[in-house]
N, CA, C and O atoms as a MOPAC input file, in Angstrom:
PM7 MOZYME 1SCF
protein

 N     70.80200 1    -7.32400 1   106.50500 1
 C     70.88900 1    -5.68600 1   106.35400 1
 C     70.21100 1    -5.36500 1   107.27900 1
 O     70.17900 1    -4.13500 1   107.26200 1
 N     69.54700 1    -5.79800 1   108.22100 1
 C     68.25500 1    -5.94800 1   109.31300 1
 C     69.45600 1    -5.64500 1   110.38500 1
 O     69.52600 1    -4.69900 1   111.17000 1
 N     70.21400 1    -6.52600 1   110.22700 1
 C     71.23100 1    -6.56100 1   111.56400 1
 C     72.16300 1    -4.91100 1   111.73500 1
 O     72.46500 1    -4.00900 1   112.51500 1
 N     72.28200 1    -5.40800 1   110.36100 1
 C     73.34600 1    -3.72100 1   110.24000 1
 C     72.47700 1    -2.50000 1   110.97900 1
 O     72.92400 1    -1.83700 1   111.91400 1
 N     71.64600 1    -2.39000 1   110.60600 1
 C     70.21300 1    -0.98800 1   110.58000 1
 C     70.67600 1    -1.09700 1   112.13700 1
 O     71.29000 1    -0.17300 1   112.67000 1
 N     70.21000 1    -2.73300 1   113.08100 1
 C     69.83600 1    -2.26700 1   114.54500 1
 C     71.36000 1    -2.53600 1   114.98900 1
 O     71.58600 1    -2.53700 1   116.19900 1
 N     72.08100 1    -2.69000 1   114.38100 1
 C     73.65800 1    -2.41500 1   115.32100 1
 C     74.01300 1    -0.98300 1   115.24100 1
 O     74.48400 1    -0.36000 1   116.19300 1
 N     73.74100 1    -0.41400 1   113.92300 1
 C     74.26400 1     1.05100 1   113.84200 1
 C     73.37000 1     1.98900 1   114.53500 1
 O     73.85200 1     3.06800 1   114.88200 1
 N     72.06700 1     1.71700 1   114.80100 1
 C     71.06000 1     2.80400 1   115.26900 1
 C     70.93500 1     2.31000 1   116.58800 1
 O     69.83200 1     2.71200 1   116.96000 1
 N     71.35800 1     1.78500 1   117.32700 1
 C     71.36700 1     1.01300 1   118.72700 1
 C     71.84200 1     1.65000 1   119.70400 1
 O     71.25800 1     1.70100 1   120.78700 1
 N     73.18400 1     2.33900 1   119.42100 1
 C     73.58500 1     3.64900 1   120.45600 1
 C     72.96300 1     5.12200 1   120.03700 1
 O     73.47100 1     6.11200 1   120.56300 1
 N     71.95300 1     5.27700 1   119.17000 1
 C     71.26900 1     6.39900 1   119.12800 1
 C     70.18100 1     6.15800 1   120.31900 1
 O     70.13400 1     7.01400 1   121.20200 1
 N     69.08900 1     4.76200 1   120.40600 1
 C     68.41000 1     4.30000 1   121.23300 1
 C     68.53600 1     5.50500 1   123.30700 1
 O     67.80900 1     6.10900 1   124.09600 1
 N     69.97200 1     5.11000 1   123.09800 1
 C     69.96200 1     5.50000 1   124.72100 1
 C     69.85300 1     3.58200 1   125.54300 1
 O     69.24000 1     2.55100 1   125.26800 1
 N     70.86300 1     4.02900 1   126.62500 1
 C     70.23700 1     3.10600 1   127.57100 1
 C     68.85600 1     2.20500 1   127.61300 1
 O     68.77000 1     1.02400 1   127.27800 1
 N     68.30900 1     2.64000 1   127.86700 1
 C     67.12400 1     2.74800 1   128.56800 1
 C     65.72600 1     2.75300 1   127.07500 1
 O     64.55100 1     2.47500 1   127.31400 1
 N     66.08900 1     3.01600 1   126.06800 1
 C     65.49600 1     3.04600 1   125.21100 1
 C     64.59000 1     4.07800 1   125.11500 1
 O     63.64900 1     4.18600 1   124.32900 1
 N     65.12400 1     5.17200 1   126.38200 1
 C     64.93600 1     6.42600 1   125.55100 1
 C     64.50100 1     7.55000 1   124.49400 1
 O     65.47400 1     8.14600 1   124.03200 1
 N     63.27800 1     7.96500 1   124.01700 1
 C     63.47500 1     8.97400 1   122.90300 1
 C     63.62200 1    10.05700 1   122.91400 1
 O     63.12900 1    11.00400 1   123.52600 1
 N     64.94000 1     9.81300 1   121.60400 1
 C     66.29800 1    11.08500 1   121.90100 1
 C     65.53400 1    12.87500 1   121.66900 1
 O     66.17900 1    13.92300 1   121.67700 1
 N     64.34000 1    12.75900 1   121.52200 1
 C     63.64500 1    13.97600 1   121.45100 1
 C     63.10800 1    14.20500 1   122.59600 1
 O     63.35500 1    15.27800 1   123.14600 1
 N     62.42600 1    13.44700 1   123.09200 1
 C     62.01800 1    13.80300 1   124.88900 1
 C     63.01300 1    14.36900 1   125.81700 1
 O     64.23700 1    14.27600 1   125.91800 1
 N     62.03500 1    15.02200 1   126.49800 1
 C     63.64000 1    15.96100 1   127.83700 1
 C     63.71000 1    14.32700 1   128.51200 1
 O     62.74900 1    13.57900 1   128.69600 1
 N     65.09900 1    14.06900 1   128.79300 1
 C     65.82600 1    13.09600 1   129.54900 1
 C     65.04100 1    12.84300 1   131.03400 1
 O     64.43700 1    13.84200 1   131.42300 1
 N     65.00000 1    12.24500 1   131.47900 1
 C     64.63300 1    11.86600 1   132.68800 1
 C     65.74700 1    12.92000 1   133.68100 1
 O     65.11000 1    13.49000 1   134.56800 1
 N     66.84300 1    13.17000 1   133.68000 1
 C     67.37700 1    13.86100 1   134.37100 1
 C     66.93200 1    15.32400 1   134.32400 1
 O     66.89100 1    16.04200 1   135.32300 1
 N     66.59700 1    15.71600 1   133.06800 1
 C     65.95500 1    17.04200 1   133.24700 1
 C     65.08600 1    17.52300 1   133.70500 1
 O     64.92000 1    18.73900 1   133.79600 1
 N     63.88800 1    16.13300 1   134.33000 1
 C     62.58100 1    16.24600 1   134.58300 1
 C     63.17200 1    16.04400 1   136.32000 1
 O     62.72900 1    16.64000 1   137.30200 1
 N     64.06400 1    15.22600 1   136.29400 1
 C     64.35000 1    15.10900 1   138.03700 1
 C     65.36400 1    16.45900 1   138.48300 1
 O     65.44600 1    16.66500 1   139.69400 1
 N     66.01400 1    17.23800 1   137.69900 1
 C     66.73300 1    18.61800 1   137.63900 1
 C     65.53300 1    19.78500 1   138.09600 1
 O     65.72600 1    20.60600 1   138.99300 1
 N     64.24200 1    19.68500 1   137.28300 1
 C     63.72300 1    20.33600 1   137.38900 1
 C     62.38300 1    20.37100 1   138.59500 1
 O     61.62300 1    21.28300 1   138.92000 1
 N     62.52400 1    18.74800 1   139.12200 1
 C     61.65200 1    18.66000 1   140.18100 1
 C     62.44100 1    18.64900 1   141.19600 1
 O     61.77200 1    18.86800 1   142.20600 1
 N     64.00900 1    18.43900 1   141.53800 1
 C     65.07100 1    18.75400 1   142.52400 1
 C     64.61700 1    20.27200 1   143.32900 1
 O     64.24200 1    20.61700 1   144.45000 1
 N     64.92800 1    20.95500 1   141.91000 1
 C     65.16200 1    22.77400 1   142.13400 1
 C     63.79100 1    23.04000 1   142.50400 1
 O     63.79800 1    24.12400 1   143.08700 1
 N     61.98200 1    22.32200 1   142.41800 1
 C     61.25100 1    22.75900 1   142.62300 1
 C     61.17600 1    22.39200 1   143.98800 1
 O     60.70500 1    23.17200 1   144.81500 1
 N     61.62100 1    21.21800 1   144.30900 1
 C     61.62600 1    20.91600 1   145.78700 1
 C     62.30100 1    21.68000 1   146.92600 1
 O     61.83900 1    21.75600 1   148.06400 1
 N     63.67100 1    22.35200 1   146.42200 1
 C     64.58900 1    22.90200 1   146.85500 1
 C     63.76600 1    24.11400 1   147.00500 1
 O     63.48800 1    24.15600 1   148.20300 1
 N     63.26900 1    25.05300 1   146.44600 1
 C     62.79800 1    26.12000 1   146.33500 1
 C     61.23100 1    26.12300 1   147.47600 1
 O     60.76800 1    27.07900 1   148.09800 1
 N     60.79500 1    24.87700 1   147.42300 1
 C     59.68200 1    24.58400 1   147.96800 1
 C     59.94000 1    24.52900 1   149.45400 1
 O     59.01300 1    24.72900 1   150.23900 1
 N     61.29700 1    24.23600 1   149.91300 1
 C     61.68700 1    23.41900 1   151.36000 1
 C     62.04200 1    24.95000 1   151.92600 1
 O     61.99100 1    25.32600 1   153.09700 1
 N     62.51800 1    25.92800 1   150.42500 1
 C     63.26400 1    27.33200 1   151.51800 1
 C     62.07300 1    28.18200 1   151.42200 1
 O     62.10200 1    29.06900 1   152.27500 1
 N     61.05900 1    28.20800 1   150.68700 1
 C     59.65300 1    28.54300 1   151.23300 1
 C     58.87400 1    28.40200 1   152.20800 1
 O     58.12500 1    29.23700 1   152.71500 1
 N     59.08000 1    27.13500 1   152.52800 1
 C     58.67700 1    26.24700 1   153.91300 1
 C     59.82400 1    26.83600 1   154.73900 1
 O     59.18300 1    27.43900 1   155.60000 1
 N     60.65000 1    26.96800 1   154.91900 1
 C     61.07600 1    27.27100 1   156.06000 1
 C     61.26900 1    28.76000 1   156.09000 1
 O     61.46900 1    29.24200 1   157.20500 1
 N     61.23400 1    29.91600 1   154.62100 1
 C     60.93800 1    31.25200 1   155.13800 1
 C     59.47100 1    31.31000 1   155.72700 1
 O     59.17200 1    32.31300 1   156.37500 1
 N     58.26600 1    30.02200 1   155.50300 1
 C     57.24400 1    30.72600 1   156.02600 1
 C     57.22700 1    30.06500 1   157.82800 1
 O     56.69400 1    30.74400 1   158.70500 1
 N     57.85200 1    28.75400 1   158.13600 1
 C     57.78200 1    28.18400 1   159.42700 1
 C     58.78300 1    29.37300 1   160.48300 1
 O     58.52300 1    29.61200 1   161.66200 1
 N     60.06300 1    30.05200 1   159.60300 1
 C     60.75000 1    31.34100 1   160.34900 1
 C     59.44100 1    32.28800 1   160.89800 1
 O     59.27900 1    32.71700 1   162.04000 1
 N     58.71100 1    32.44100 1   159.90900 1
 C     57.95700 1    33.88200 1   159.86400 1
 C     56.76800 1    33.25500 1   161.21900 1
 O     56.72900 1    33.72900 1   162.35500 1
 N     56.24900 1    32.57500 1   160.91500 1
 C     55.60300 1    31.87000 1   161.70600 1
 C     56.03700 1    31.77200 1   163.51300 1
 O     55.40400 1    32.20700 1   164.47500 1
 N     56.77500 1    31.35500 1   163.48600 1
 C     57.77100 1    31.22900 1   164.67300 1
 C     57.90700 1    32.79200 1   165.40600 1
 O     57.79700 1    32.95900 1   166.62000 1
 N     58.23100 1    34.16700 1   164.17200 1
 C     58.39700 1    35.18600 1   164.98900 1
 C     57.20600 1    35.58700 1   165.54300 1
 O     57.01500 1    35.99600 1   166.68800 1
 N     56.22500 1    35.40300 1   164.42600 1
 C     54.84100 1    35.64800 1   164.73400 1
 C     54.02900 1    35.31100 1   166.56400 1
 O     53.30700 1    35.99300 1   167.29200 1
 N     54.80100 1    33.57000 1   166.71600 1
 C     54.35000 1    33.08600 1   167.25900 1
 C     54.94100 1    34.25200 1   168.79500 1
 O     54.46500 1    34.95300 1   169.68900 1
 N     56.18300 1    33.81800 1   168.27500 1
 C     56.78000 1    35.05200 1   169.39400 1
 C     56.59700 1    36.31300 1   169.96700 1
 O     56.96000 1    36.68900 1   171.08100 1
 N     55.97700 1    36.95500 1   169.06800 1
 C     55.66200 1    38.21700 1   169.18700 1
 C     54.36600 1    38.19400 1   170.48600 1
 O     54.21600 1    38.69500 1   171.60000 1
 N     53.56000 1    37.25400 1   169.52300 1
 C     52.40800 1    36.94200 1   169.83200 1
 C     52.68000 1    36.84700 1   172.01900 1
 O     52.26900 1    37.54800 1   172.94400 1
 N     53.57400 1    35.58000 1   171.93000 1
 C     53.44200 1    35.76000 1   173.39400 1
 C     54.10900 1    36.34700 1   173.77300 1
 O     54.00100 1    36.30500 1   174.99800 1
 N     54.96100 1    37.06400 1   173.43500 1
 C     55.43100 1    38.23800 1   174.41200 1
 C     54.20000 1    39.61800 1   174.50300 1
 O     54.07000 1    40.46200 1   175.38900 1
 N     53.66400 1    39.48800 1   173.62500 1
 C     52.20900 1    40.35200 1   173.74100 1
 C     51.21800 1    39.91600 1   174.91600 1
 O     50.89100 1    40.64700 1   175.85000 1
 N     50.89200 1    38.90000 1   174.75600 1
 C     50.07200 1    38.17600 1   175.98300 1
 C     51.02600 1    38.37600 1   177.30800 1
 O     50.65200 1    39.09100 1   178.23700 1
 N     51.68000 1    38.02000 1   177.31500 1
 C     52.52700 1    38.03000 1   178.62300 1
 C     52.41700 1    39.43800 1   178.81000 1
 O     51.75900 1    39.75700 1   179.80000 1
 N     52.83000 1    40.25500 1   178.20600 1
 C     52.88600 1    41.86700 1   178.62000 1
 C     51.22600 1    42.30000 1   179.31600 1
 O     50.93200 1    42.94500 1   180.32300 1
 N     50.54200 1    41.75400 1   178.47900 1
 C     48.75400 1    42.11100 1   178.53200 1
 C     48.85400 1    41.83000 1   180.43200 1
 O     48.92000 1    42.54900 1   181.43000 1
 N     48.80400 1    40.01600 1   180.06200 1
 C     48.45800 1    39.40100 1   181.31300 1
 C     48.97100 1    40.56500 1   182.74400 1
 O     48.30700 1    41.28100 1   183.49400 1
 N     50.56500 1    40.26700 1   182.60800 1
 C     51.33100 1    41.32200 1   183.68900 1
 C     50.90500 1    42.83100 1   183.51300 1
 O     51.32900 1    43.25600 1   184.58800 1
 N     50.49200 1    43.65100 1   183.04300 1
 C     49.73000 1    44.74900 1   183.32000 1
 C     48.68500 1    44.65400 1   183.78100 1
 O     48.43900 1    45.32600 1   184.78200 1
 N     47.42400 1    43.56300 1   183.08300 1
 C     46.56400 1    43.39500 1   183.96700 1
 C     46.38200 1    43.30900 1   185.67500 1
 O     45.61500 1    43.83800 1   186.47900 1
 N     47.66300 1    42.22300 1   185.77800 1
 C     47.62500 1    41.49100 1   187.02700 1
 C     48.00900 1    42.86000 1   187.92500 1
 O     47.45200 1    43.00900 1   189.01300 1
 N     49.04000 1    43.92000 1   187.41000 1
 C     49.45200 1    45.06800 1   188.34500 1
 C     48.27500 1    46.14000 1   188.47000 1
 O     48.23800 1    46.76500 1   189.53000 1
 N     47.10000 1    46.48100 1   187.29200 1
 C     45.98000 1    47.03100 1   187.63300 1
 C     45.07100 1    46.54800 1   188.39200 1
 O     44.51400 1    47.30100 1   189.19100 1
 N     44.65900 1    44.95800 1   188.30000 1
 C     44.31100 1    44.54500 1   189.25200 1
 C     44.17600 1    44.77000 1   191.10900 1
 O     43.38300 1    45.10500 1   191.98900 1
 N     45.48400 1    44.33900 1   190.89500 1
 C     46.42600 1    45.07000 1   192.43000 1
 C     45.92500 1    46.19000 1   192.81600 1
 O     44.96800 1    46.41200 1   193.55700 1
 N     46.95900 1    47.21700 1   192.01300 1
 C     46.65000 1    48.22900 1   192.03600 1
 C     45.38200 1    49.09000 1   192.62900 1
 O     45.30400 1    50.02800 1   193.42300 1
 N     44.19800 1    48.15000 1   191.69100 1
 C     42.48200 1    48.83400 1   191.94400 1
 C     42.10400 1    48.42100 1   193.19000 1
 O     41.51400 1    49.13800 1   193.99800 1
 N     42.50400 1    47.01000 1   193.41200 1
 C     42.34000 1    46.87200 1   194.92800 1
 C     42.90800 1    47.71900 1   196.25900 1
 O     42.25700 1    48.39100 1   197.05900 1
 N     44.35400 1    47.45300 1   196.21600 1
 C     45.08300 1    48.61400 1   196.87400 1
 C     44.47000 1    50.36400 1   197.08700 1
 O     44.57300 1    51.13300 1   198.04300 1
 N     43.87700 1    50.50500 1   195.84800 1
 C     43.38300 1    52.25500 1   195.69600 1
 C     41.77100 1    52.09400 1   196.43800 1
 O     41.14200 1    52.78500 1   197.23900 1
 N     41.46300 1    50.64900 1   195.62200 1
 C     40.12900 1    51.04500 1   196.75400 1
 C     39.70200 1    50.83700 1   197.98800 1
 O     38.50300 1    50.83600 1   198.26600 1
 N     40.44400 1    50.68100 1   198.67000 1
 C     40.29400 1    50.44900 1   200.04700 1
 C     40.96300 1    51.43700 1   200.68900 1
 O     40.40800 1    51.91700 1   201.67800 1
 N     41.68400 1    51.72200 1   200.46900 1
 C     42.29300 1    52.97600 1   200.84900 1
 C     41.47900 1    54.44000 1   200.44300 1
 O     41.53000 1    55.42600 1   201.17800 1
 N     40.83400 1    54.41100 1   199.34100 1
 C     39.50200 1    55.28900 1   199.19300 1
 C     38.72000 1    55.58000 1   199.79800 1
 O     38.54700 1    56.69400 1   200.29200 1
 N     37.70700 1    54.13200 1   199.95700 1
 C     36.92500 1    53.47300 1   200.49900 1
 C     37.40400 1    54.06700 1   202.28100 1
 O     36.37600 1    54.50200 1   202.80200 1
 N     38.57300 1    54.17400 1   203.21900 1
 C     38.31900 1    54.41100 1   204.14500 1
 C     38.99600 1    55.95100 1   204.27800 1
 O     39.07100 1    56.46500 1   205.39400 1
 N     39.41500 1    56.55700 1   203.25300 1
 C     39.56800 1    57.91900 1   203.26300 1
 C     38.01000 1    58.40900 1   203.57100 1
 O     37.57200 1    58.98200 1   204.56800 1
 N     37.11900 1    57.85000 1   201.98900 1
 C     35.97400 1    58.09900 1   202.31300 1
 C     34.90000 1    58.42900 1   203.95200 1
 O     34.20700 1    59.41500 1   204.20100 1
 N     35.03800 1    57.72100 1   204.43700 1
 C     34.68500 1    57.26100 1   205.79000 1
 C     35.52700 1    58.42200 1   206.50300 1
 O     34.95700 1    59.40700 1   206.97300 1
 N     36.49500 1    58.30400 1   206.54100 1
 C     37.32400 1    58.92200 1   207.34500 1
 C     36.52400 1    60.47500 1   207.29000 1
 O     35.88500 1    60.89100 1   208.25600 1
 N     36.66000 1    61.18700 1   206.10800 1
 C     35.72900 1    62.59900 1   205.83100 1
 C     34.69800 1    62.68100 1   205.67100 1
 O     34.36100 1    63.84800 1   205.47600 1
 N     33.41400 1    61.53900 1   205.62900 1
 C     32.28000 1    61.88400 1   206.24800 1
 C     31.87800 1    61.85200 1   208.22100 1
 O     31.06700 1    62.29800 1   209.03200 1
 N     32.99400 1    61.07100 1   208.14300 1
 C     33.01300 1    61.46000 1   209.85000 1
 C     33.30400 1    62.61800 1   210.16400 1
 O     32.52600 1    63.21600 1   210.90700 1
 N     34.40500 1    63.21800 1   209.73200 1
 C     34.81600 1    65.01600 1   209.97100 1
 C     33.77900 1    65.45200 1   209.55900 1
 O     33.12600 1    65.92000 1   210.49100 1
 N     33.06900 1    65.57400 1   208.19000 1
 C     32.18400 1    66.17300 1   207.50600 1
 C     30.72200 1    66.34800 1   208.81400 1
 O     30.15500 1    67.35600 1   209.23700 1
 N     30.51000 1    64.75800 1   209.14900 1
 C     29.56200 1    65.18000 1   210.61000 1
 C     29.83900 1    65.93400 1   211.68000 1
 O     29.05100 1    66.69500 1   212.24000 1
 N     30.92900 1    65.73400 1   211.96000 1
 C     31.32000 1    66.33600 1   213.23700 1
 C     31.48100 1    67.47300 1   213.17200 1
 O     31.40500 1    67.96700 1   214.29800 1
 N     31.75100 1    68.47800 1   212.10300 1
 C     31.17000 1    69.59900 1   211.65100 1
 C     30.32900 1    70.07900 1   211.88300 1
 O     30.10300 1    71.12200 1   212.49700 1
 N     29.44300 1    69.02400 1   211.18600 1
 C     28.11000 1    69.75300 1   211.55800 1
 C     27.37200 1    69.82100 1   212.71900 1
 O     26.52200 1    70.62000 1   213.11200 1
 N     27.92900 1    68.68400 1   213.26100 1
 C     27.12600 1    68.66100 1   214.91900 1
 C     28.10700 1    70.17500 1   215.99500 1
 O     28.03000 1    70.83000 1   217.03400 1
 N     28.75200 1    70.02100 1   215.03600 1
 C     29.92600 1    71.19100 1   216.31100 1
 C     29.09300 1    72.61000 1   215.40900 1
 O     28.78300 1    73.55600 1   216.13400 1
 N     28.91600 1    72.67500 1   214.61800 1
 C     28.57700 1    74.53600 1   213.59400 1
 C     26.86500 1    74.70900 1   214.21000 1
 O     26.35500 1    75.82700 1   214.13500 1
 N     25.97900 1    73.42900 1   214.86000 1
 C     25.17000 1    73.48000 1   215.59200 1
 C     24.58300 1    74.18000 1   216.71300 1
 O     25.26400 1    73.79900 1   217.66500 1
 N     24.09800 1    74.62700 1   216.95400 1
 C     23.96800 1    75.69700 1   218.10800 1
 C     23.08200 1    74.65000 1   219.48700 1
 O     21.88800 1    74.35700 1   219.54600 1
 N     24.18300 1    74.30000 1   220.43300 1
 C     23.63200 1    73.70300 1   221.85400 1
 C     24.08200 1    72.24200 1   221.31700 1
 O     24.05100 1    71.33400 1   222.14900 1
 N     24.49500 1    71.93900 1   220.00700 1
 C     24.73000 1    70.37600 1   219.23500 1
 C     25.54100 1    69.53200 1   219.88900 1
 O     26.49300 1    68.96500 1   219.35200 1
 N     25.13800 1    69.37500 1   221.34100 1
 C     25.97700 1    68.26200 1   221.91900 1
 C     27.60900 1    68.42100 1   222.89300 1
 O     28.11100 1    68.02900 1   223.94700 1
 N     27.80600 1    68.93100 1   222.17100 1
 C     29.27900 1    69.84700 1   222.62400 1
 C     29.00300 1    70.25900 1   223.82500 1
 O     29.17600 1    69.61900 1   224.86300 1
 N     28.49900 1    71.50500 1   223.69600 1
 C     28.91100 1    72.39400 1   224.70100 1
 C     30.37100 1    72.94000 1   225.48800 1
 O     30.35100 1    72.94600 1   226.71900 1
 N     31.33100 1    73.28900 1   224.94300 1
 C     32.71000 1    73.10600 1   225.66800 1
 C     32.50700 1    74.39200 1   225.16900 1
 O     32.66200 1    75.19200 1   226.09200 1
 N     32.18400 1    75.03900 1   223.94900 1
 C     32.34800 1    76.39900 1   224.10100 1
 C     33.77800 1    76.70900 1   223.03000 1
 O     33.77600 1    76.80800 1   221.80300 1
 N     34.95700 1    76.81400 1   223.99900 1
 C     36.53900 1    76.71100 1   223.43600 1
 C     37.13100 1    75.74200 1   222.88200 1
 O     37.97900 1    75.83000 1   221.99400 1
 N     36.56400 1    74.42200 1   223.55500 1
 C     36.81400 1    73.28500 1   223.13500 1
 C     36.24300 1    72.61900 1   221.97600 1
 O     36.72800 1    71.63700 1   221.41400 1
 N     35.21400 1    73.20700 1   221.67300 1
 C     34.53800 1    72.82200 1   220.41500 1
 C     35.12900 1    73.47700 1   219.27100 1
 O     35.24900 1    72.90100 1   218.19000 1
 N     35.58400 1    74.92700 1   219.52500 1
 C     35.71400 1    75.38600 1   218.13800 1
 C     37.49300 1    75.16900 1   218.14200 1
 O     38.05600 1    75.42400 1   217.07800 1
 N     38.16600 1    74.80800 1   219.06600 1
 C     39.22100 1    73.85000 1   219.12000 1
 C     39.10500 1    72.99900 1   217.98500 1
 O     39.72000 1    73.15900 1   216.93100 1
 N     37.99900 1    71.75600 1   218.32800 1
 C     37.92900 1    70.92600 1   217.44500 1
 C     37.57200 1    71.00600 1   216.17500 1
 O     38.07900 1    70.47600 1   215.18600 1
 N     36.46500 1    71.85900 1   216.29700 1
 C     35.96900 1    72.58800 1   214.82800 1
 C     37.03200 1    72.70500 1   213.90100 1
 O     37.03500 1    71.94900 1   212.93000 1
 N     38.16300 1    73.74500 1   214.09000 1
 C     39.74000 1    73.70800 1   213.23800 1
 C     40.52500 1    72.73900 1   213.02400 1
 O     41.28300 1    72.63600 1   212.06000 1
 N     40.34700 1    71.74800 1   214.17200 1
 C     41.44000 1    70.77500 1   213.78200 1
 C     40.19600 1    70.04300 1   212.83200 1
 O     40.68000 1    69.77300 1   211.73200 1
 N     39.11200 1    69.74000 1   212.89400 1
 C     38.77200 1    69.15100 1   211.42200 1
 C     38.84900 1    69.32500 1   210.44800 1
 O     39.24100 1    68.64900 1   209.49700 1
 N     38.37500 1    70.53500 1   210.58700 1
 C     38.74900 1    71.57200 1   208.99100 1
 C     39.64100 1    71.29300 1   208.17900 1
 O     39.68900 1    71.00300 1   206.98400 1
 N     40.67400 1    71.48300 1   209.38500 1
 C     42.25900 1    71.08600 1   208.71200 1
 C     42.45500 1    69.78500 1   208.28200 1
 O     43.31600 1    69.56200 1   207.43000 1
 N     41.85900 1    68.99600 1   208.69400 1
 C     41.98000 1    67.34700 1   208.73800 1
 C     41.22800 1    67.44000 1   206.71400 1
 O     41.76900 1    67.11100 1   205.65900 1
 N     40.29700 1    67.83700 1   206.90600 1
 C     39.19000 1    67.71600 1   205.61000 1
 C     39.81900 1    68.61700 1   204.56700 1
 O     39.32600 1    68.73900 1   203.44600 1
 N     40.77000 1    69.16100 1   204.90400 1
 C     41.62300 1    70.25500 1   203.42700 1
 C     42.84200 1    69.38300 1   203.36100 1
 O     43.22500 1    69.16100 1   202.21200 1
 N     43.49300 1    68.87400 1   204.26000 1
 C     44.45700 1    67.85100 1   203.94400 1
 C     43.54300 1    66.17400 1   203.16200 1
 O     44.08000 1    65.31600 1   202.46200 1
 N     42.76100 1    66.20500 1   203.41400 1
 C     42.23100 1    64.95100 1   202.48000 1
 C     41.87200 1    65.36300 1   200.93100 1
 O     42.31600 1    64.99400 1   199.84400 1
 N     40.91500 1    66.25200 1   201.31600 1
 C     40.65800 1    67.29700 1   199.91400 1
 C     42.10700 1    67.27100 1   199.02500 1
 O     42.25300 1    66.37900 1   198.18900 1
 N     42.91600 1    68.04200 1   199.18800 1
 C     44.25500 1    68.25800 1   198.35900 1
 C     44.71000 1    67.04300 1   197.87800 1
 O     45.74100 1    66.99100 1   197.20700 1

């Protein structure tokens, strides 16, 4: 009689002696595969987002570097020209002061007046 029960219920136990009331390995594997595929999608989205952020950061850094290089070059050029203009302006102002003094070394009369007029005109152009 024991053989009867063993034979009749052998097919209910499953191939690997699985418990019929527990979730089968297939259900667990399916859930694991679903979680793995969701994790892979999440990882892909995060990687794409990081690539985009890195790309934008690289562009921003390149723009900053390029702007800074341009500023530095312009500053050097402008500084040199500004210094030269300052020297010229100082020289013209000194010349006008010397010509304005009585007997200030020129002694040329009309020539000094013409020179002073030219110096004033140049100063006005530099100030504009």
